[in-house]
Structures are given as C-alpha cells and as structure tokens.
PDB file of C-alpha atoms in Angstrom:
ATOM      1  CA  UNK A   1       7.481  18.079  -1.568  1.00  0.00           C
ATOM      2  CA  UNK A   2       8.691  16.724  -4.706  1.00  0.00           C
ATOM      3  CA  UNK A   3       7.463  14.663  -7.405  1.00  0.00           C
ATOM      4  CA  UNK A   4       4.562  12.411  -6.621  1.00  0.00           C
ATOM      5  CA  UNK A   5       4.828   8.857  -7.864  1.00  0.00           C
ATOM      6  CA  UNK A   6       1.648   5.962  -8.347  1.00  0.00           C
ATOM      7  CA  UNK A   7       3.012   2.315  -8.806  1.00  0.00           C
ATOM      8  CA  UNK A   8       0.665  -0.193  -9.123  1.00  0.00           C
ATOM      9  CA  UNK A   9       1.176  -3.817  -7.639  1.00  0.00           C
ATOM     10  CA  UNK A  10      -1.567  -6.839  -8.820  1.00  0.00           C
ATOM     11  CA  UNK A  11      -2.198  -8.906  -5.900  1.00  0.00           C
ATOM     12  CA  UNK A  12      -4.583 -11.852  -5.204  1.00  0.00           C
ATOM     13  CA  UNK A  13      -5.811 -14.347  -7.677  1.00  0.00           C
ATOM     14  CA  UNK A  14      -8.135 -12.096  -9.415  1.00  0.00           C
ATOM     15  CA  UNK A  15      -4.838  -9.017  -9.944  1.00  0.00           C
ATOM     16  CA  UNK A  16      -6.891  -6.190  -8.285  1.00  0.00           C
ATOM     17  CA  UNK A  17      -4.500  -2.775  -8.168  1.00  0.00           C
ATOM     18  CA  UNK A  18      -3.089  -2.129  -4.775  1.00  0.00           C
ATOM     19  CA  UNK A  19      -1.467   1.479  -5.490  1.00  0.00           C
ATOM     20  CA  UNK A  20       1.930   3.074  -3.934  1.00  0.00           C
ATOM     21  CA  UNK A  21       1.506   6.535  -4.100  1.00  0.00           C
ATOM     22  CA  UNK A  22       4.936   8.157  -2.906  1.00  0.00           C
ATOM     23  CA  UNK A  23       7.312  11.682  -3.332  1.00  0.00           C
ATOM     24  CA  UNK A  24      10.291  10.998  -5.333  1.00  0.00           C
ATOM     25  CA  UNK A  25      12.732  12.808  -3.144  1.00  0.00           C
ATOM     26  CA  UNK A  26      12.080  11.728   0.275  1.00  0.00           C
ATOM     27  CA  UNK A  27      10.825   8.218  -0.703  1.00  0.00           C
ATOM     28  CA  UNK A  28       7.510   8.841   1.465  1.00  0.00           C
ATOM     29  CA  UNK A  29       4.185   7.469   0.939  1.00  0.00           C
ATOM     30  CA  UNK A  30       1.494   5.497   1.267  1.00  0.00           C
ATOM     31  CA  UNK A  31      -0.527   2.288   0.104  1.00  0.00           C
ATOM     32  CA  UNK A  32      -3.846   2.655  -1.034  1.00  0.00           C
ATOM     33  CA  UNK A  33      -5.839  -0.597  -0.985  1.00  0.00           C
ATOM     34  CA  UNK A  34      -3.596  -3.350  -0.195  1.00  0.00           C
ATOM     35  CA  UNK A  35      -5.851  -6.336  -0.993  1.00  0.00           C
ATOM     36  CA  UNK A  36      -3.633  -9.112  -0.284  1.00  0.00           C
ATOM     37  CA  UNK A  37      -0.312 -10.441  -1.085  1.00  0.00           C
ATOM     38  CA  UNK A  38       0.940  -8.405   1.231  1.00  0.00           C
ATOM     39  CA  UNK A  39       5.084 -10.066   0.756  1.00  0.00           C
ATOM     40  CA  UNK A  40       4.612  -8.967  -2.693  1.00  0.00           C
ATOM     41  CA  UNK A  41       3.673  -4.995  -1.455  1.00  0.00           C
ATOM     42  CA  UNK A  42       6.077  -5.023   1.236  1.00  0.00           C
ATOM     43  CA  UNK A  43       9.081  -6.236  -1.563  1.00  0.00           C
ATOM     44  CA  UNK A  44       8.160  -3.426  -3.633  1.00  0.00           C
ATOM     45  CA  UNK A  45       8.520  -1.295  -0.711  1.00  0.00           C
ATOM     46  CA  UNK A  46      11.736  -2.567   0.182  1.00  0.00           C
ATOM     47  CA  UNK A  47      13.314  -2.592  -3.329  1.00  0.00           C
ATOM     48  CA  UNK A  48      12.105   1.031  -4.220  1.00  0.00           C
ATOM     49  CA  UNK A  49      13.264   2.499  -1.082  1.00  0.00           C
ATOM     50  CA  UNK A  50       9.399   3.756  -0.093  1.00  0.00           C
ATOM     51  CA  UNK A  51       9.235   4.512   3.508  1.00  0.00           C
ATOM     52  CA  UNK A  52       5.111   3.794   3.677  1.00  0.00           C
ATOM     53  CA  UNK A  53       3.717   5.791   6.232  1.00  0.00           C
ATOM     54  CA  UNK A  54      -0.191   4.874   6.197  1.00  0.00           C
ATOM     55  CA  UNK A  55      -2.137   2.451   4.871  1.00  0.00           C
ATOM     56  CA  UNK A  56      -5.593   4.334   3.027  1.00  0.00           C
ATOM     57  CA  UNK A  57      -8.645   2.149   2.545  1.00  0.00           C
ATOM     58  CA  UNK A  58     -11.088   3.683  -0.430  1.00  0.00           C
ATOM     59  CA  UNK A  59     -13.960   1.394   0.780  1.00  0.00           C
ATOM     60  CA  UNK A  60     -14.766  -2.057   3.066  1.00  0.00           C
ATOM     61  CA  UNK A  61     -14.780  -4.200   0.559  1.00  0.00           C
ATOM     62  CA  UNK A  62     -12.219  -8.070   0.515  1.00  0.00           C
ATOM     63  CA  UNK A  63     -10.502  -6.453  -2.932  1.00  0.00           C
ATOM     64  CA  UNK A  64      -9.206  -3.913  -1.486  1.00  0.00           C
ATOM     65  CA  UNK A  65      -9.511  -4.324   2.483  1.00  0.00           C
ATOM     66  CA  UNK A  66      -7.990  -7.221   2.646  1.00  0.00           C
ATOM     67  CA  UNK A  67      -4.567  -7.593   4.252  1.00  0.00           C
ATOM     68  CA  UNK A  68      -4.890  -4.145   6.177  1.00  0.00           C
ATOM     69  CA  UNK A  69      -4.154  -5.183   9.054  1.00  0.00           C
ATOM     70  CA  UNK A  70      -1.156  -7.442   8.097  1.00  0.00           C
ATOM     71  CA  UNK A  71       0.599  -4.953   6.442  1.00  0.00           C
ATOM     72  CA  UNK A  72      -0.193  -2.504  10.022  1.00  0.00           C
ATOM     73  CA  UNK A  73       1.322  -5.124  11.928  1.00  0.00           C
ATOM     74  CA  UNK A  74       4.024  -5.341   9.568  1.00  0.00           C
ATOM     75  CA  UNK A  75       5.060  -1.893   9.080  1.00  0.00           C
ATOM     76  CA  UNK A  76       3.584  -0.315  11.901  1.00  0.00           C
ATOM     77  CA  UNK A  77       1.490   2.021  10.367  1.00  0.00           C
ATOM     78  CA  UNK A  78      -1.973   3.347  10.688  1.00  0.00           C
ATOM     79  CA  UNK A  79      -5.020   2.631   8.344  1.00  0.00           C
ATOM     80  CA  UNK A  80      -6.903   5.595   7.118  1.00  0.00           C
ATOM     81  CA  UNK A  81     -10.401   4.734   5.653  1.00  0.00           C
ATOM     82  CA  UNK A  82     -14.277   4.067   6.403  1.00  0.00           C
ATOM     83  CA  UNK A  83     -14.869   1.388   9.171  1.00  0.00           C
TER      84      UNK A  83
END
C-alpha cells in the first residue's frame, strides 16, 4: 500500500464534505459520504484517475446519505455503512 490520499469535494447547496480517501500508487479508494452532486464526485474520480471501490456511509442522515445509491448504480460498487 502506498500513500493514502483525502480530497474533499463540496456538494449540495449547503457544501457539506463528501471525502475521497484513496492510495497514491494504485489509484484505489473509496468515497465516504457522497451527499449529492454525484456528476461532480464522479468527475473528480475520472480526472484523478481514482478507481472507487466502495461507497462508506458514517451515518443515515440526507448530508451525507444522499446520492448512495446513484453513485452504486453508477459505479457499481457496494455501500458500507449503518442501515
């Protein structure tokens, strides 16, 4: 494993912090609390080269649940949290 990376990308209205946590050498990682614009999480994907693998969920609420499942159906990933 290499060197773990954290970028943070506002989304919605209100700018909550969806975070990109990934390993600088292999490009892997994961999104923690997606929130919502999910185009603008999946073009930081695309133009950093991150390969996300899961989708983690720190708790149920809108802020940070919200667009789960569109970014799942978009990347075909799982989503890792409390349900």
């Amino acid at each position: 494993m290499g060197q773990l990376n954290a970028g943070i990308v506002p989304v919605t209205a209100f700018q909550q912090n969806c975070t990109i946590l990934f390993d600088m050498d292999d490009r892997q990682g994961v999104v923690v609390d997606p929130g919502g614009d999910i185009d603008k999480v999946l073009a930081v994907l695309k133009d950093n080269a991150i390969n996300a693998g899961a989708i983690w969920i720190t708790h149920g609420h809108i802020d940070h649940a919200g667009g789960a499942m569109e970014l799942k159906d978009a990347l075909g990933i799982e989503i890792i949290g409390p349900h």
